[in-house]
Tab-separated table of C-alpha atoms in Angstrom:
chain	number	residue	atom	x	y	z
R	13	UNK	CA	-35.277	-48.695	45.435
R	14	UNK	CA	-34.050	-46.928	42.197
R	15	UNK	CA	-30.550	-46.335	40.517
R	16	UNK	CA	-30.622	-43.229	40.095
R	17	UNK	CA	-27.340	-41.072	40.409
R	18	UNK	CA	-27.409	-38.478	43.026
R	19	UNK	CA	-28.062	-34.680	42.225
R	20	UNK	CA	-25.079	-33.264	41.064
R	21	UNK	CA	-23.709	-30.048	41.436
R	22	UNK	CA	-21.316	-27.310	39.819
R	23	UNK	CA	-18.806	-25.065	42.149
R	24	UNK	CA	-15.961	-23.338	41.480
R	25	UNK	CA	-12.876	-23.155	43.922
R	26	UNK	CA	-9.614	-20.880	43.816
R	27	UNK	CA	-6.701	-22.300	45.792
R	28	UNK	CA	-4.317	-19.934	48.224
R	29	UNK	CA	-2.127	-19.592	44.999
R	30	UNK	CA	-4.919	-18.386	42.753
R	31	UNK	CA	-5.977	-21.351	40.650
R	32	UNK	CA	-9.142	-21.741	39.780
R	33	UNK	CA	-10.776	-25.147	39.677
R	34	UNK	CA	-14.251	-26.241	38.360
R	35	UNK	CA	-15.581	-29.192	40.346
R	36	UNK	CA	-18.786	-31.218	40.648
R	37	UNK	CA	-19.969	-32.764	43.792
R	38	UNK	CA	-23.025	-34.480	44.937
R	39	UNK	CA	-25.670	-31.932	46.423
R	40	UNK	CA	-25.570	-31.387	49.705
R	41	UNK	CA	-22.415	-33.290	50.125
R	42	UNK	CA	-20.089	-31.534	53.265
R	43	UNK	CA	-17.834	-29.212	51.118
R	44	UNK	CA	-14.870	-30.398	53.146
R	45	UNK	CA	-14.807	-33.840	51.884
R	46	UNK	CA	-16.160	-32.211	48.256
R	47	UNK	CA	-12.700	-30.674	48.199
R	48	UNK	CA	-10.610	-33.257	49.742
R	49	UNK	CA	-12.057	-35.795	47.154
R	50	UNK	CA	-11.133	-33.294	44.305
R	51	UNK	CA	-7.566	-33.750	46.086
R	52	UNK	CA	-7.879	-29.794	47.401
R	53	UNK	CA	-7.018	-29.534	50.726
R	54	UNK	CA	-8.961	-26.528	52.708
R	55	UNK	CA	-6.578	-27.804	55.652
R	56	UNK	CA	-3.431	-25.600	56.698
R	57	UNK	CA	-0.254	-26.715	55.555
R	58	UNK	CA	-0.430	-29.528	58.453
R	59	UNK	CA	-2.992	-31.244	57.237
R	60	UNK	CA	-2.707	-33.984	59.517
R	61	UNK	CA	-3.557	-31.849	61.997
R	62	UNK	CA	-7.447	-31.709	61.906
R	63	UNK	CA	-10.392	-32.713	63.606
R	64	UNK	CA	-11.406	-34.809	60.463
R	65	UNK	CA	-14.927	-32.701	60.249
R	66	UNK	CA	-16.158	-32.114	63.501
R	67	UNK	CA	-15.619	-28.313	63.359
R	68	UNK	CA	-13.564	-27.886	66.421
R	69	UNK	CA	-10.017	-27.705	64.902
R	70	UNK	CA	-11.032	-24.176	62.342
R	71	UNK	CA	-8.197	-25.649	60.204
R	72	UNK	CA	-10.507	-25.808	57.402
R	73	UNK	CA	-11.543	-22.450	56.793
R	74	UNK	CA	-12.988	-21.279	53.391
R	75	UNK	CA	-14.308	-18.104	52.372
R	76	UNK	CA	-17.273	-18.328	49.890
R	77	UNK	CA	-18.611	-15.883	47.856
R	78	UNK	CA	-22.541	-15.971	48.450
R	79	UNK	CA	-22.180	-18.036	52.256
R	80	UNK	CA	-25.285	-19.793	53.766
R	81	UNK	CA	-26.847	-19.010	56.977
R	82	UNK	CA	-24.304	-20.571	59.997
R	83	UNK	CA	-25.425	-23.122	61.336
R	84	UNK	CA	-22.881	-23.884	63.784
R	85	UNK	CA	-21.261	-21.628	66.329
R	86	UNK	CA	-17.873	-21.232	64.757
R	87	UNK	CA	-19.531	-20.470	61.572
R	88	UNK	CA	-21.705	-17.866	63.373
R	89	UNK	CA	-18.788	-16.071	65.108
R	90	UNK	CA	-16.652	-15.852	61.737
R	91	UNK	CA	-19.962	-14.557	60.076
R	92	UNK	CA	-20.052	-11.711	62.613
R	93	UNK	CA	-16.414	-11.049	62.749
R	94	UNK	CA	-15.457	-11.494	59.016
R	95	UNK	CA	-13.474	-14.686	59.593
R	96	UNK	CA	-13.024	-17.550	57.087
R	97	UNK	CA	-16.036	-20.492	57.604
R	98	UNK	CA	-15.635	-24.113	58.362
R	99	UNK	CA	-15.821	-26.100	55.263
R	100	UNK	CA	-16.626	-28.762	57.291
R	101	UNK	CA	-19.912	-27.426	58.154
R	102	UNK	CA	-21.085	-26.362	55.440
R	103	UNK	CA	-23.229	-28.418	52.709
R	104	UNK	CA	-22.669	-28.154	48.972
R	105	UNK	CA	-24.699	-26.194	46.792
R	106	UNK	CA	-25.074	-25.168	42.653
R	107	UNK	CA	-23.060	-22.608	41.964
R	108	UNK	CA	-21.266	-22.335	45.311
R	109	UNK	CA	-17.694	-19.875	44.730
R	110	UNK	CA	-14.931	-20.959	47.048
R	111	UNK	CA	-11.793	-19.497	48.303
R	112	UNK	CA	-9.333	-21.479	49.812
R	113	UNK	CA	-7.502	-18.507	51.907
R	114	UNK	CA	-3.671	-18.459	52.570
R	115	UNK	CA	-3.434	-19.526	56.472
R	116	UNK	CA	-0.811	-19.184	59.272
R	117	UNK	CA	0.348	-21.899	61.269
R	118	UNK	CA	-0.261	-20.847	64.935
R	119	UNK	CA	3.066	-20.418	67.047
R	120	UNK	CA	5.426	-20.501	63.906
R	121	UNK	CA	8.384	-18.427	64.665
R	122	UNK	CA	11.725	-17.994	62.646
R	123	UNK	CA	14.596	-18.390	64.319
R	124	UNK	CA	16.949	-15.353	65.001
């Protein structure tokens, strides 16, 4: 068994009102809970509203600059349509450039 730290790696995110943020996480690590624990919510507004990373909800959508192959079906479908990924399903990598997108809540109306 050794003590060594885990791989770490560099990313940058920009959040829906344009900051940018520089941010290590562990390689690998699900970029969902990479941002969460750099207290940067990919959620919409209702963040209590989620799946909690099981990439059903598409409440966590991210748009990424150089994005990996999909490897689940949401991720495929937003790949072939343009649509914002799942940060949930995606792994961190070095150098990774995310964009936390402005999102609508579904059904939001104003009143008249």
């Amino acid at each position: 068994m050794t003590d060594e730290a885990p791989d770490t790696v560099a990313l940058t995110v920009e959040t829906p009102d344009g900051e940018r943020h520089e941010l290590t996480a562990e390689a690998g690590a699900v970029l969902r809970d990479a941002l969460l624990d750099a207290g940067l919510s990919p959620h919409s507004r209702y963040a209590v509203t989620n799946c909690g990373g099981r990439g059903i909800c598409a409440t966590c959508g991210v748009r990424l600059a150089d994005a990996p192959v999909p490897e689940h079906w949401h991720d495929d479908l937003a790949e072939r349509f343009g649509y914002p990924r799942l940060s949930c399903q995606i792994r961190v990598r070095d150098g990774m450039s995310v964009t936390i997108p402005k999102k609508r809540v579904w059904g939001g109306r104003e009143r008249e």
